[in-house]
Amino acid sequence: MSQYWSQLVHSLTPYVPGEQPKVDNLIKLNTNENPYPPSPMVLAAINEQTNEKLRLYPDPNSDLLKQAIADYHGMQTDQVFVGNGSDEVLAHCFQGLLKQDAPLLYPDITYSFYPVYCGLYDIDYETIPLNDDFEIIAEDYQRDCGGIIFPNPNAPTGRLLPLDVIKQLLEMHPNRVVVVDEAYIDFGGESAIALVNEHPNLLVIQTLSKSRSLAGIRVGFAIGQAHLIEALERVKNSFNSYPIDRLALYGASASFADEEYFQDACQKIISTRETLVSAMSEMGFKVIPSAANFIFASHPNKDAEEIALALRERKIIVRYFNKPRIDQYLRITIGTDAENDALIAALKEIIG
Amino acid sequence: MSQYWSQLVHSLTPYVPGEQPKVDNLIKLNTNENPYPPSPMVLAAINEQTNEKLRLYPDPNSDLLKQAIADYHGMQTDQVFVGNGSDEVLAHCFQGLLKQDAPLLYPDITYSFYPVYCGLYDIDYETIPLNDDFEIIAEDYQRDCGGIIFPNPNAPTGRLLPLDVIKQLLEMHPNRVVVVDEAYIDFGGESAIALVNEHPNLLVIQTLSKSRSLAGIRVGFAIGQAHLIEALERVKNSFNSYPIDRLALYGASASFADEEYFQDACQKIISTRETLVSAMSEMGFKVIPSAANFIFASHPNKDAEEIALALRERKIIVRYFNKPRIDQYLRITIGTDAENDALIAALKEIIG
């Protein structure tokens, strides 16, 4: 606390990201990173740009990357916004689109950065409880609101919402923006980008951090009709002209050119996930059906936090949230097959 | 305009950065980039990190970089804040420290992003006119205020404010934060970092974009007492957990290890600047004394915008601001000696 702080700062409750341990001999299944390296084409593109041109500012509009994303998803470049990780894109959405004169709605169990953004931008919100199976029920959102946001698949549950339910939400609130945060969509979901051209109130957000193995270079993007993208551009250009650096710009763009590598990595993760789900179900875990690169699971006879601590003793880190309704669950990132085998062996020891 | 925008978005007037032309055969003296490449140690550090670890998030606290900056400037790490370019650092300052219940003060001629931040965060401000020689006069700031910010050297004038005047401002408003934006301090000024330990209300901001030739990787930082840094950390952790990517983190840190290269590049720019100032003075230009990597100059017989257009015809881009009091000035970045010679030859032709 300090007399010099803005009033806002006193009331902020900052987000706490998953631990980034500085030692190397851990099996790190706590922050939903991809266990496979980025495409060699990405590393080659970055190497090529590591030169004297770093003295120059990057393109403030990141046109190369917008074009790559637009081409990949069959959209126009004015339907694409890019930012320094999808967290920055989300922040601009909250400030530029979701701050309205009625409360924002999102699920009670969801990405824990959402209430932090509401605090940062003084946005009124209401949380809508998921049902007992951790599902979003469209009818529960039939109320006055300033907008809706949810991850799909949801985090930390991993559960996927089908496109027809998203369509229902879009049609329920045609004058409000619905943001679908698709950080994990490439691990088995169907993207709502397919609905953008019909729905002026839909914004879809994705990231290169998970399915494209690029958490280290911080690139996220949004796709929506041009009038929604313009709001984000106006906020971005009032905040930071050059959020995407030269190396991230070229590396991220190259990632969209290596479709085979991308599909292969996603398929391997899906397959490892199915192995893990089977093994944990056999051990008596309740596992929420996951379309993400993580699973959310609970054991009827063993406290979740205890399991997390016991895994940590075995040098395996997973994420535990000490929060209502989910304090008996663990969120476990899907690793390589070898990491998965080590995890299964450790869980067998712990559950006994 | 769109019904979906937050109210704020309708009223924003975004910042317009200097042009980043996509053709290569121009002499680009419009955005104050360094004409010399970054240190080879920076490129080596980035190359070393261009590997499979890009799949992992960077350290959210950028400890390596904070340590490098703290060591370089003889400070503690909790006195250092880092961001995705100094524009992001400035944005967090406006939101977290300069938004108060009295108006922020800054010079009428200054970095044109300041009013944009005020618009973004709904901050009341008053501009204080520079005197006729474009100098900041401390006594003019003797009034009720919520804080003070100015670049030193000032932009776009290049004029340096001595530390004793900064001290006067700090003592005049001990309960308000004074932000000294030192983007250009390494080209001949004395940093106010020397005053930080005595003044709890001083925050100094610097960037690696100019003197360290790293505009392409987007790193800026702030130095102040720990209670001011904490405000910035709280805002940052409510906005984006990982603003600095892996490559920028290692590249920026390496830059502080190559002091000889850094000093040499700065000295070359200062020497080229003095050559340019002499040559332009001989041509009849009025040149504001500059401690930056650019000069601000006006010619009594030739319209500034016309000169800019005539330079552009000769493939030289400089910056012209169509604004009160400075619409007869050009801001010209210091290039290499060869670029400088070409500029001087072109100006001689144009002025006749």
XYZ file of C-alpha atoms in Angstrom:
704
model
C 0.000 0.000 0.000
C 1.328 3.385 -0.858
C 0.003 6.931 -0.944
C 1.321 7.178 -4.490
C -0.883 4.445 -5.950
C -3.957 5.148 -8.044
C -7.117 4.218 -6.180
C -7.570 1.256 -8.520
C -4.278 -0.351 -7.501
C -5.377 -0.757 -3.901
C -8.327 -2.897 -4.950
C -6.647 -5.111 -7.552
C -6.362 -8.852 -6.993
C -3.761 -9.832 -9.586
C -3.848 -13.146 -11.452
C -1.482 -15.848 -10.232
C -0.086 -17.882 -13.126
C 1.002 -21.487 -12.770
C 4.484 -21.906 -11.412
C 7.412 -21.672 -13.856
C 10.057 -23.600 -11.926
C 13.653 -22.693 -12.680
C 14.985 -26.222 -12.276
C 14.983 -28.638 -15.174
C 14.441 -32.119 -13.777
C 10.688 -31.830 -13.252
C 7.795 -33.269 -15.198
C 5.914 -30.055 -15.708
C 2.206 -30.720 -16.203
C 0.909 -27.541 -14.568
C 0.571 -24.813 -17.228
C -0.851 -26.618 -20.272
C 2.231 -26.174 -22.382
C 2.725 -28.432 -25.379
C 5.222 -31.259 -24.733
C 6.442 -31.085 -28.338
C 8.725 -28.395 -29.734
C 7.457 -25.810 -32.215
C 7.739 -26.594 -35.915
C 11.300 -26.430 -37.291
C 9.936 -23.870 -39.775
C 9.196 -21.541 -36.855
C 12.728 -21.825 -35.476
C 14.167 -21.278 -38.974
C 12.057 -18.137 -39.456
C 13.209 -16.742 -36.111
C 16.839 -17.544 -36.877
C 16.543 -15.758 -40.191
C 15.243 -12.617 -38.464
C 17.874 -12.584 -35.707
C 19.929 -9.958 -37.459
C 20.781 -6.274 -37.533
C 17.159 -5.390 -38.358
C 16.295 -5.856 -34.676
C 17.382 -2.211 -34.411
C 14.152 -1.313 -36.268
C 10.615 -1.253 -34.910
C 8.423 -4.106 -36.085
C 5.428 -3.467 -38.310
C 2.958 -1.928 -35.821
C 0.074 -3.633 -37.618
C 1.668 -7.103 -37.848
C 0.274 -7.433 -41.380
C 2.307 -10.533 -42.204
C 0.818 -12.398 -39.259
C -2.715 -11.142 -39.831
C -2.487 -12.352 -43.424
C -1.208 -15.777 -42.323
C -4.047 -16.170 -39.831
C -6.686 -14.832 -42.240
C -5.534 -17.204 -44.993
C -5.423 -20.162 -42.629
C -8.947 -19.590 -41.359
C -10.464 -18.325 -44.609
C -11.147 -14.820 -43.281
C -10.255 -11.267 -44.312
C -7.343 -9.472 -42.644
C -9.669 -6.831 -41.173
C -11.352 -9.691 -39.316
C -8.123 -10.522 -37.454
C -6.592 -8.856 -34.397
C -3.250 -9.953 -32.918
C -1.757 -9.366 -29.483
C 1.098 -10.165 -27.107
C -0.422 -13.488 -26.032
C -4.155 -14.131 -25.835
C -4.160 -12.605 -22.335
C -3.427 -9.204 -23.875
C -6.132 -9.792 -26.495
C -8.558 -10.696 -23.709
C -7.632 -7.580 -21.736
C -8.424 -5.362 -24.732
C -11.745 -7.225 -25.207
C -12.760 -6.575 -21.633
C -11.914 -2.888 -21.919
C -13.163 -2.297 -25.460
C -16.157 -4.611 -25.848
C -17.268 -6.218 -22.582
C -17.404 -3.091 -20.399
C -21.068 -2.159 -20.734
C -23.916 -0.814 -18.641
C -25.143 -4.286 -17.703
C -23.173 -7.069 -16.022
C -20.902 -9.367 -17.989
C -21.794 -13.056 -17.625
C -19.376 -15.973 -17.368
C -19.374 -19.419 -15.748
C -18.607 -19.771 -12.038
C -15.868 -22.239 -12.916
C -13.707 -20.739 -15.631
C -10.422 -19.055 -16.506
C -9.500 -17.238 -13.336
C -8.154 -14.186 -15.197
C -11.711 -13.034 -16.067
C -12.541 -11.540 -12.651
C -9.087 -9.922 -12.622
C -9.841 -8.080 -15.876
C -13.193 -7.018 -14.439
C -11.294 -5.545 -11.495
C -8.787 -3.797 -13.743
C -11.459 -2.134 -15.872
C -14.197 -1.770 -13.260
C -16.611 -4.089 -15.051
C -19.672 -5.383 -13.263
C -20.151 -9.147 -13.691
C -22.259 -12.116 -12.615
C -21.088 -15.701 -12.584
C -23.483 -18.350 -13.851
C -23.062 -21.755 -12.187
C -22.152 -24.676 -14.413
C -24.464 -27.648 -13.831
C -23.306 -30.560 -11.700
C -21.545 -32.092 -14.674
C -19.667 -28.803 -15.200
C -21.670 -28.007 -18.333
C -22.710 -24.556 -19.589
C -26.512 -24.478 -19.940
C -27.592 -21.865 -22.484
C -30.938 -21.119 -20.798
C -29.108 -19.921 -17.674
C -27.759 -16.994 -19.746
C -31.258 -15.786 -20.632
C -31.044 -12.576 -18.607
C -30.096 -8.933 -19.030
C -26.352 -8.685 -19.598
C -23.583 -6.574 -21.105
C -21.874 -9.527 -22.791
C -20.840 -13.145 -22.315
C -17.428 -14.785 -22.211
C -16.345 -18.364 -21.695
C -13.478 -20.602 -22.734
C -14.322 -23.453 -25.114
C -13.255 -26.032 -24.179
C -13.779 -24.570 -20.727
C -10.823 -24.196 -18.385
C -10.020 -25.803 -16.057
C -12.680 -28.442 -16.781
C -11.711 -29.269 -20.391
C -15.353 -29.666 -21.326
C -16.442 -28.705 -24.858
C -19.591 -26.746 -25.692
C -21.095 -27.719 -29.074
C -21.459 -25.019 -31.741
C -25.266 -25.223 -31.717
C -25.320 -24.084 -28.083
C -22.948 -21.208 -28.919
C -25.305 -20.276 -31.735
C -28.172 -20.293 -29.251
C -26.271 -17.850 -27.000
C -25.442 -15.587 -29.960
C -29.090 -15.450 -31.000
C -30.268 -14.945 -27.417
C -28.208 -11.719 -27.120
C -27.853 -10.270 -30.640
C -26.955 -6.821 -29.263
C -24.249 -8.060 -26.912
C -20.819 -9.419 -27.685
C -20.213 -13.106 -27.013
C -16.505 -13.925 -26.673
C -15.489 -17.554 -27.164
C -12.010 -18.065 -25.768
C -10.651 -21.000 -27.750
C -7.187 -21.442 -26.256
C -7.640 -25.219 -26.350
C -9.893 -25.715 -29.375
C -7.316 -27.533 -31.515
C -7.295 -30.587 -29.252
C -10.624 -31.954 -30.427
C -13.150 -29.115 -30.616
C -14.858 -27.382 -33.503
C -14.031 -23.668 -33.745
C -16.745 -21.026 -33.595
C -14.804 -19.156 -36.299
C -17.232 -20.942 -38.640
C -20.022 -18.775 -37.174
C -18.272 -15.381 -37.409
C -19.572 -14.295 -40.810
C -23.214 -14.831 -39.769
C -22.921 -13.317 -36.287
C -21.873 -9.672 -35.868
C -21.719 -10.201 -32.091
C -19.241 -13.108 -32.047
C -15.558 -12.748 -31.227
C -13.340 -15.841 -31.144
C -9.956 -15.756 -29.420
C -7.145 -18.233 -29.980
C -3.512 -18.539 -28.942
C -0.338 -20.002 -30.397
C 0.831 -20.960 -26.900
C -0.801 -24.368 -26.676
C -1.464 -26.212 -29.925
C 1.383 -24.460 -31.773
C 3.940 -24.937 -28.967
C 4.777 -21.242 -28.809
C 4.060 -20.117 -25.228
C 7.592 -18.682 -25.276
C 6.938 -16.051 -27.946
C 3.561 -14.709 -26.742
C 1.111 -14.485 -29.612
C -2.661 -14.644 -29.478
C -5.348 -13.467 -31.875
C -9.032 -12.683 -32.215
C -11.334 -13.272 -35.159
C -14.613 -11.442 -35.579
C -16.412 -9.111 -37.940
C -14.476 -5.952 -38.793
C -16.431 -3.645 -36.475
C -15.431 -5.727 -33.437
C -11.806 -5.913 -34.586
C -11.786 -2.125 -34.979
C -12.639 -1.690 -31.297
C -9.651 -3.836 -30.359
C -7.361 -1.926 -32.743
C -8.447 1.364 -31.232
C -7.668 0.139 -27.716
C -4.351 -1.412 -28.820
C -3.297 1.791 -30.588
C -4.073 3.738 -27.433
C -1.982 1.341 -25.340
C 1.059 0.104 -27.274
C 1.795 0.648 -30.964
C 4.094 -2.357 -31.296
C 2.912 -5.240 -29.095
C 4.314 -8.005 -31.346
C 8.074 -8.015 -31.743
C 9.936 -8.873 -34.963
C 10.893 -12.394 -33.937
C 7.406 -13.295 -32.706
C 5.916 -11.800 -35.874
C 7.945 -13.987 -38.209
C 7.964 -17.083 -35.993
C 4.209 -17.023 -35.470
C 3.525 -16.458 -39.154
C 5.693 -19.443 -40.094
C 3.740 -21.697 -37.765
C 0.672 -21.492 -40.008
C 2.680 -22.798 -42.956
C 3.469 -26.173 -41.365
C 0.062 -27.819 -41.215
C 1.331 -31.385 -41.173
C 3.540 -30.786 -38.144
C 0.706 -29.029 -36.350
C -1.860 -31.759 -37.000
C 0.582 -34.458 -36.018
C 1.424 -32.817 -32.656
C -2.264 -32.279 -31.851
C -3.096 -35.896 -32.715
C -0.301 -37.220 -30.505
C -1.619 -35.191 -27.573
C -5.192 -36.375 -28.134
C -4.004 -39.964 -28.227
C -1.933 -39.570 -25.030
C -4.940 -37.946 -23.362
C -7.113 -40.939 -24.154
C -4.488 -43.253 -22.644
C -4.383 -41.132 -19.486
C -8.163 -40.951 -19.190
C -8.453 -44.753 -19.455
C -5.712 -45.360 -16.906
C -7.086 -42.846 -14.404
C -10.647 -44.105 -14.815
C -9.387 -47.599 -13.993
C -7.837 -46.195 -10.797
C -11.233 -44.851 -9.789
C -10.753 -41.217 -10.799
C -13.728 -39.280 -12.065
C -12.425 -37.566 -15.207
C -14.424 -34.791 -16.874
C -14.647 -35.463 -20.630
C -11.866 -33.332 -22.110
C -11.391 -31.754 -25.531
C -8.282 -29.906 -24.301
C -4.585 -30.678 -23.738
C -5.319 -31.269 -20.089
C -7.740 -33.292 -18.022
C -9.656 -32.342 -14.879
C -10.048 -35.195 -12.445
C -11.097 -36.064 -8.932
C -10.702 -39.194 -6.809
C -13.464 -40.298 -4.417
C -11.040 -41.594 -1.761
C -8.090 -39.268 -1.888
C -7.881 -35.525 -1.315
C -6.852 -33.629 -4.444
C -4.341 -31.367 -2.731
C -2.732 -34.405 -1.110
C -2.394 -36.065 -4.494
C -0.809 -32.891 -5.899
C 1.713 -32.810 -3.049
C 2.478 -36.500 -3.413
C 3.050 -36.010 -7.149
C 5.340 -33.114 -6.410
C 7.434 -35.315 -4.126
C 7.854 -37.487 -7.210
C 8.916 -34.420 -9.226
C 5.648 -34.126 -11.144
C 3.874 -30.759 -10.987
C 0.146 -30.452 -11.699
C -2.254 -27.594 -10.956
C -4.508 -27.521 -7.908
C -7.077 -24.740 -7.395
C -8.250 -24.183 -3.849
C -11.645 -22.868 -4.948
C -15.302 -23.687 -4.293
C -16.701 -26.710 -6.198
C -13.304 -27.677 -7.660
C -11.110 -28.128 -4.596
C -11.238 -31.904 -5.044
C -10.010 -31.732 -8.634
C -6.603 -31.606 -10.264
C -5.852 -30.103 -13.644
C -3.206 -32.180 -15.363
C -1.544 -31.169 -18.619
C -1.012 -33.878 -21.232
C 2.715 -34.501 -21.632
C 4.727 -36.836 -23.838
C 3.993 -40.549 -23.681
C 7.011 -41.020 -21.412
C 5.821 -38.276 -19.053
C 2.355 -39.782 -19.155
C 3.690 -43.207 -18.200
C 5.605 -41.680 -15.279
C 2.464 -39.835 -14.176
C 0.332 -42.996 -14.347
C 2.925 -44.958 -12.368
C 3.093 -42.224 -9.717
C -0.687 -42.001 -9.441
C -0.897 -45.781 -9.002
C 1.557 -45.563 -6.108
C -0.318 -42.672 -4.519
C -3.831 -44.082 -4.901
C -2.584 -47.514 -3.912
C -18.636 3.194 -34.732
C -20.506 0.155 -33.562
C -23.228 -0.572 -31.048
C -20.960 -3.284 -29.627
C -18.156 -0.976 -28.525
C -17.595 0.055 -24.932
C -18.402 3.727 -24.418
C -14.686 4.447 -24.032
C -13.846 3.191 -27.528
C -16.004 5.831 -29.194
C -13.982 8.613 -27.592
C -10.455 7.255 -28.115
C -7.987 9.087 -30.338
C -5.307 6.444 -30.880
C -1.616 7.270 -31.181
C -0.183 7.333 -34.708
C 3.369 5.974 -34.767
C 5.946 7.064 -37.314
C 5.691 5.260 -40.612
C 7.385 1.840 -40.914
C 7.818 1.671 -44.695
C 7.947 -1.811 -46.197
C 10.465 -0.936 -48.899
C 14.166 -1.083 -48.200
C 15.853 1.624 -50.268
C 14.940 4.545 -48.009
C 17.025 6.558 -45.580
C 14.774 6.181 -42.594
C 15.265 9.078 -40.170
C 11.679 9.232 -38.893
C 11.337 6.982 -35.828
C 14.547 7.552 -33.855
C 15.870 4.065 -34.372
C 19.574 3.423 -33.894
C 21.494 3.216 -37.192
C 23.836 0.574 -35.746
C 22.935 -3.068 -35.162
C 22.492 -4.483 -31.650
C 25.528 -5.986 -29.949
C 26.620 -9.359 -31.369
C 26.195 -10.691 -27.818
C 22.468 -9.948 -28.062
C 22.100 -11.843 -31.331
C 24.095 -14.748 -29.904
C 21.872 -14.908 -26.816
C 18.731 -14.933 -28.969
C 20.159 -17.624 -31.238
C 20.960 -19.756 -28.229
C 17.354 -19.520 -27.013
C 15.769 -20.262 -30.396
C 15.121 -23.866 -29.492
C 12.488 -26.325 -28.324
C 12.029 -24.395 -25.078
C 9.899 -21.867 -26.952
C 7.078 -24.317 -26.169
C 7.327 -23.155 -22.531
C 6.080 -19.909 -21.025
C 8.786 -17.405 -20.164
C 9.505 -16.474 -16.562
C 6.505 -14.239 -15.752
C 8.703 -12.059 -13.546
C 11.601 -11.696 -16.015
C 14.027 -12.080 -13.100
C 17.078 -12.488 -15.335
C 16.426 -9.141 -16.997
C 15.545 -7.348 -13.770
C 18.818 -8.567 -12.290
C 20.799 -7.368 -15.321
C 19.199 -3.923 -15.164
C 19.540 -3.672 -11.378
C 23.220 -4.635 -11.531
C 23.908 -2.222 -14.374
C 22.321 0.723 -12.580
C 23.372 -0.217 -9.044
C 19.811 -0.787 -7.832
C 17.881 -3.634 -6.172
C 15.704 -5.938 -8.288
C 12.555 -4.794 -6.476
C 13.334 -1.319 -7.796
C 13.035 -2.509 -11.401
C 9.926 -3.085 -13.515
C 10.075 -4.389 -17.091
C 7.523 -4.262 -19.890
C 6.838 -4.949 -23.553
C 8.480 -1.717 -24.714
C 8.508 1.475 -22.694
C 5.077 2.327 -24.123
C 3.593 -0.555 -22.130
C 5.504 0.571 -19.039
C 4.141 4.099 -19.544
C 0.589 2.782 -19.953
C 0.812 0.962 -16.606
C 2.212 4.140 -14.986
C -0.695 6.200 -16.204
C -3.200 3.662 -14.919
C -1.442 2.714 -11.684
C 0.279 5.910 -10.526
C -0.756 9.001 -12.516
C -4.539 8.569 -12.346
C -5.349 10.723 -9.317
C -7.985 13.145 -8.122
C -6.094 16.179 -9.450
C -4.919 16.795 -13.019
C -1.717 15.306 -14.353
C 0.734 17.925 -15.649
C 2.972 17.620 -18.702
C 4.502 20.021 -21.228
C 2.421 21.278 -24.151
C 5.110 20.032 -26.523
C 5.948 16.459 -25.605
C 5.545 12.779 -26.471
C 2.179 12.631 -28.176
C 1.225 9.316 -26.553
C 0.611 11.027 -23.179
C -2.817 12.483 -24.034
C -3.738 9.124 -25.594
C -3.072 7.323 -22.294
C -5.100 9.976 -20.507
C -7.969 9.182 -22.870
C -7.587 5.443 -22.349
C -7.686 5.673 -18.553
C -9.914 8.728 -18.200
C -7.217 10.868 -16.563
C -7.688 14.610 -16.235
C -4.624 16.578 -17.366
C -3.288 20.067 -17.978
C -0.499 20.946 -20.375
C 2.104 23.463 -19.227
C 3.611 25.538 -22.051
C 7.341 25.249 -22.609
C 8.973 28.681 -22.807
C 9.875 30.173 -26.176
C 13.141 28.251 -26.198
C 11.186 25.013 -25.611
C 12.453 24.729 -22.029
C 10.590 23.278 -19.044
C 10.397 25.937 -16.301
C 10.007 24.344 -12.864
C 8.042 27.255 -11.380
C 5.271 26.711 -13.932
C 4.552 23.353 -12.236
C 3.908 25.009 -8.871
C 0.189 24.202 -8.786
C -2.176 21.548 -7.515
C -1.665 18.368 -9.485
C -2.013 14.578 -9.444
C 1.445 13.965 -10.867
C 3.959 15.145 -13.464
C 5.410 13.407 -16.497
C 7.876 14.560 -19.140
C 10.503 13.010 -21.381
C 14.112 13.939 -20.653
C 15.553 14.824 -23.094
C 12.144 16.059 -24.196
C 10.602 14.710 -27.379
C 10.362 15.952 -30.055
C 12.585 18.885 -29.059
C 15.645 16.928 -27.863
C 16.221 19.446 -25.096
C 17.713 18.198 -21.810
C 16.502 19.230 -18.367
C 19.311 19.314 -15.753
C 19.002 17.092 -12.686
C 18.774 20.045 -10.316
C 15.541 21.191 -11.962
C 14.157 17.645 -11.727
C 15.060 17.693 -8.036
C 13.198 20.974 -7.680
C 10.072 19.381 -9.191
C 10.388 16.337 -6.917
C 10.618 18.536 -3.829
C 7.801 20.792 -4.995
C 5.362 17.812 -5.072
C 6.610 15.261 -2.529
C 3.205 13.549 -2.399
C 2.831 13.188 -6.154
C 4.671 10.906 -8.532
C 7.053 12.538 -11.002
C 7.782 10.307 -13.999
C 10.926 11.068 -16.006
C 10.717 9.328 -19.358
C 14.338 8.822 -20.371
C 13.994 7.098 -23.744
C 16.871 9.219 -25.089
C 19.006 9.789 -21.983
C 21.996 7.760 -23.197
C 22.829 10.239 -25.965
C 24.304 12.874 -23.706
C 22.092 13.320 -20.654
C 22.507 12.475 -16.990
C 19.958 9.947 -15.723
C 17.632 10.780 -12.844
C 18.171 7.188 -11.626
C 20.823 8.840 -9.424
C 17.974 10.532 -7.521
C 15.750 7.481 -6.989
C 17.018 6.407 -3.574
C 16.422 9.871 -2.066
C 13.051 10.482 -3.686
C 10.116 8.138 -2.988
C 8.060 9.974 -5.629
C 10.443 9.532 -8.581
C 9.956 6.967 -11.320
C 12.431 6.825 -14.208
C 11.551 5.019 -17.445
C 14.019 3.852 -20.051
C 13.908 1.730 -23.195
C 16.242 -0.616 -25.052
C 14.778 0.554 -28.373
C 17.047 3.518 -28.977
C 20.497 3.440 -27.399
C 20.626 -0.385 -27.340
C 19.399 -0.806 -30.931
C 16.581 -3.138 -29.916
C 13.352 -1.525 -31.118
C 12.609 -4.891 -32.758
C 12.320 -6.884 -29.518
C 10.219 -4.469 -27.436
C 11.704 -4.012 -23.986
C 11.402 -1.029 -21.686
C 11.848 -0.649 -17.936
C 11.138 1.576 -14.964
C 13.312 2.266 -11.943
C 11.915 3.647 -8.713
C 11.546 2.812 -5.048
C 9.895 -0.546 -4.369
C 6.469 0.854 -3.455
C 6.145 2.472 -6.896
C 7.353 -0.674 -8.661
C 4.778 -2.691 -6.725
C 1.961 -0.598 -8.208
C 3.229 -1.399 -11.705
C 3.556 -5.095 -10.885
C -0.006 -5.192 -9.618
C -1.310 -3.607 -12.814
C 0.875 -5.840 -14.999
C -0.273 -8.974 -13.181
C -3.870 -7.906 -13.709
C -3.255 -7.370 -17.432
C -0.781 -9.934 -18.796
C 1.286 -12.409 -16.794
C 3.967 -12.842 -19.453
C 4.600 -9.568 -21.309
C 8.266 -10.308 -22.114
C 8.870 -13.312 -24.334
C 11.782 -15.761 -23.990
C 13.830 -14.311 -26.823
C 13.402 -10.708 -25.698
C 14.211 -11.730 -22.120
C 17.576 -13.253 -23.007
C 18.445 -10.776 -25.760
C 17.724 -7.739 -23.592
C 19.656 -9.172 -20.647
C 22.708 -9.792 -22.847
C 22.692 -6.173 -24.001
C 23.728 -4.982 -20.536
C 26.831 -7.182 -20.640
C 28.404 -5.443 -23.639
C 29.234 -2.015 -22.253
C 31.995 -1.232 -24.717
C 29.755 -1.818 -27.725
C 27.005 0.281 -26.173
C 29.257 3.233 -25.344
C 30.852 3.132 -28.749
C 27.509 3.233 -30.605
C 26.249 6.107 -28.436
C 29.442 8.087 -29.001
C 29.257 7.622 -32.765
C 25.680 8.951 -32.768
C 26.614 11.945 -30.631
C 29.498 12.751 -32.962
C 27.297 12.457 -36.082
C 24.723 14.671 -34.401
C 27.280 17.405 -33.835
C 28.280 17.223 -37.520
C 24.635 17.546 -38.542
C 23.955 20.422 -36.172
C 26.960 22.368 -37.538
C 26.008 21.741 -41.152
C 22.371 22.711 -40.649
C 23.269 25.793 -38.639
C 25.466 26.893 -41.521
C 22.468 26.494 -43.851
C 20.499 28.861 -41.636
C 18.460 26.294 -39.702
C 17.551 27.025 -36.112
C 18.435 23.802 -34.271
C 17.256 23.223 -30.709
C 20.207 22.019 -28.578
C 19.807 18.224 -28.548
C 20.894 15.564 -26.076
C 19.013 12.886 -28.022
C 19.539 10.733 -31.116
C 17.527 13.226 -33.133
C 17.464 16.953 -33.706
C 14.541 19.366 -33.948
C 15.060 22.132 -36.450
C 13.320 24.909 -38.299
C 14.336 27.076 -41.266
C 13.337 30.741 -41.414
C 12.819 30.773 -45.196
C 11.418 27.360 -46.005
C 8.231 25.678 -44.805
C 8.953 22.575 -42.716
C 6.361 20.376 -44.378
C 7.727 21.348 -47.803
C 11.216 20.368 -46.692
C 9.893 17.020 -45.457
C 8.187 16.368 -48.791
C 11.280 17.412 -50.740
C 13.400 15.055 -48.600
C 10.950 12.270 -49.257
C 11.306 12.787 -53.010
C 14.994 12.124 -52.379
C 14.105 8.932 -50.461
C 14.834 10.397 -47.032
C 12.022 10.183 -44.452
C 11.930 12.519 -41.439
C 9.076 13.284 -39.041
C 6.838 16.309 -39.390
C 4.161 17.122 -36.770
C 1.324 19.345 -37.933
C 0.740 20.778 -34.445
C 0.605 24.212 -32.805
C 3.992 25.845 -32.093
C 5.979 23.101 -33.850
C 4.523 23.056 -37.353
C 7.639 24.764 -38.694
C 9.976 22.144 -37.236
C 11.251 18.799 -38.425
C 12.388 15.979 -36.189
C 15.322 14.220 -37.801
C 16.831 11.008 -36.443
C 20.622 10.727 -36.416
C 21.692 8.053 -38.905
C 25.073 6.666 -39.913
C 27.701 9.082 -41.211
C 26.842 8.066 -44.768
C 23.135 8.698 -44.193
C 24.010 11.971 -42.551
C 26.080 13.044 -45.553
C 23.198 12.191 -47.882
C 20.814 14.173 -45.670
C 23.101 17.214 -45.595
C 23.525 17.113 -49.387
C 19.756 16.867 -49.878
C 19.067 19.729 -47.468
C 21.601 21.901 -49.297
C 19.771 21.253 -52.555
C 16.381 21.974 -51.012
C 17.369 25.118 -49.125
C 19.464 26.309 -52.075
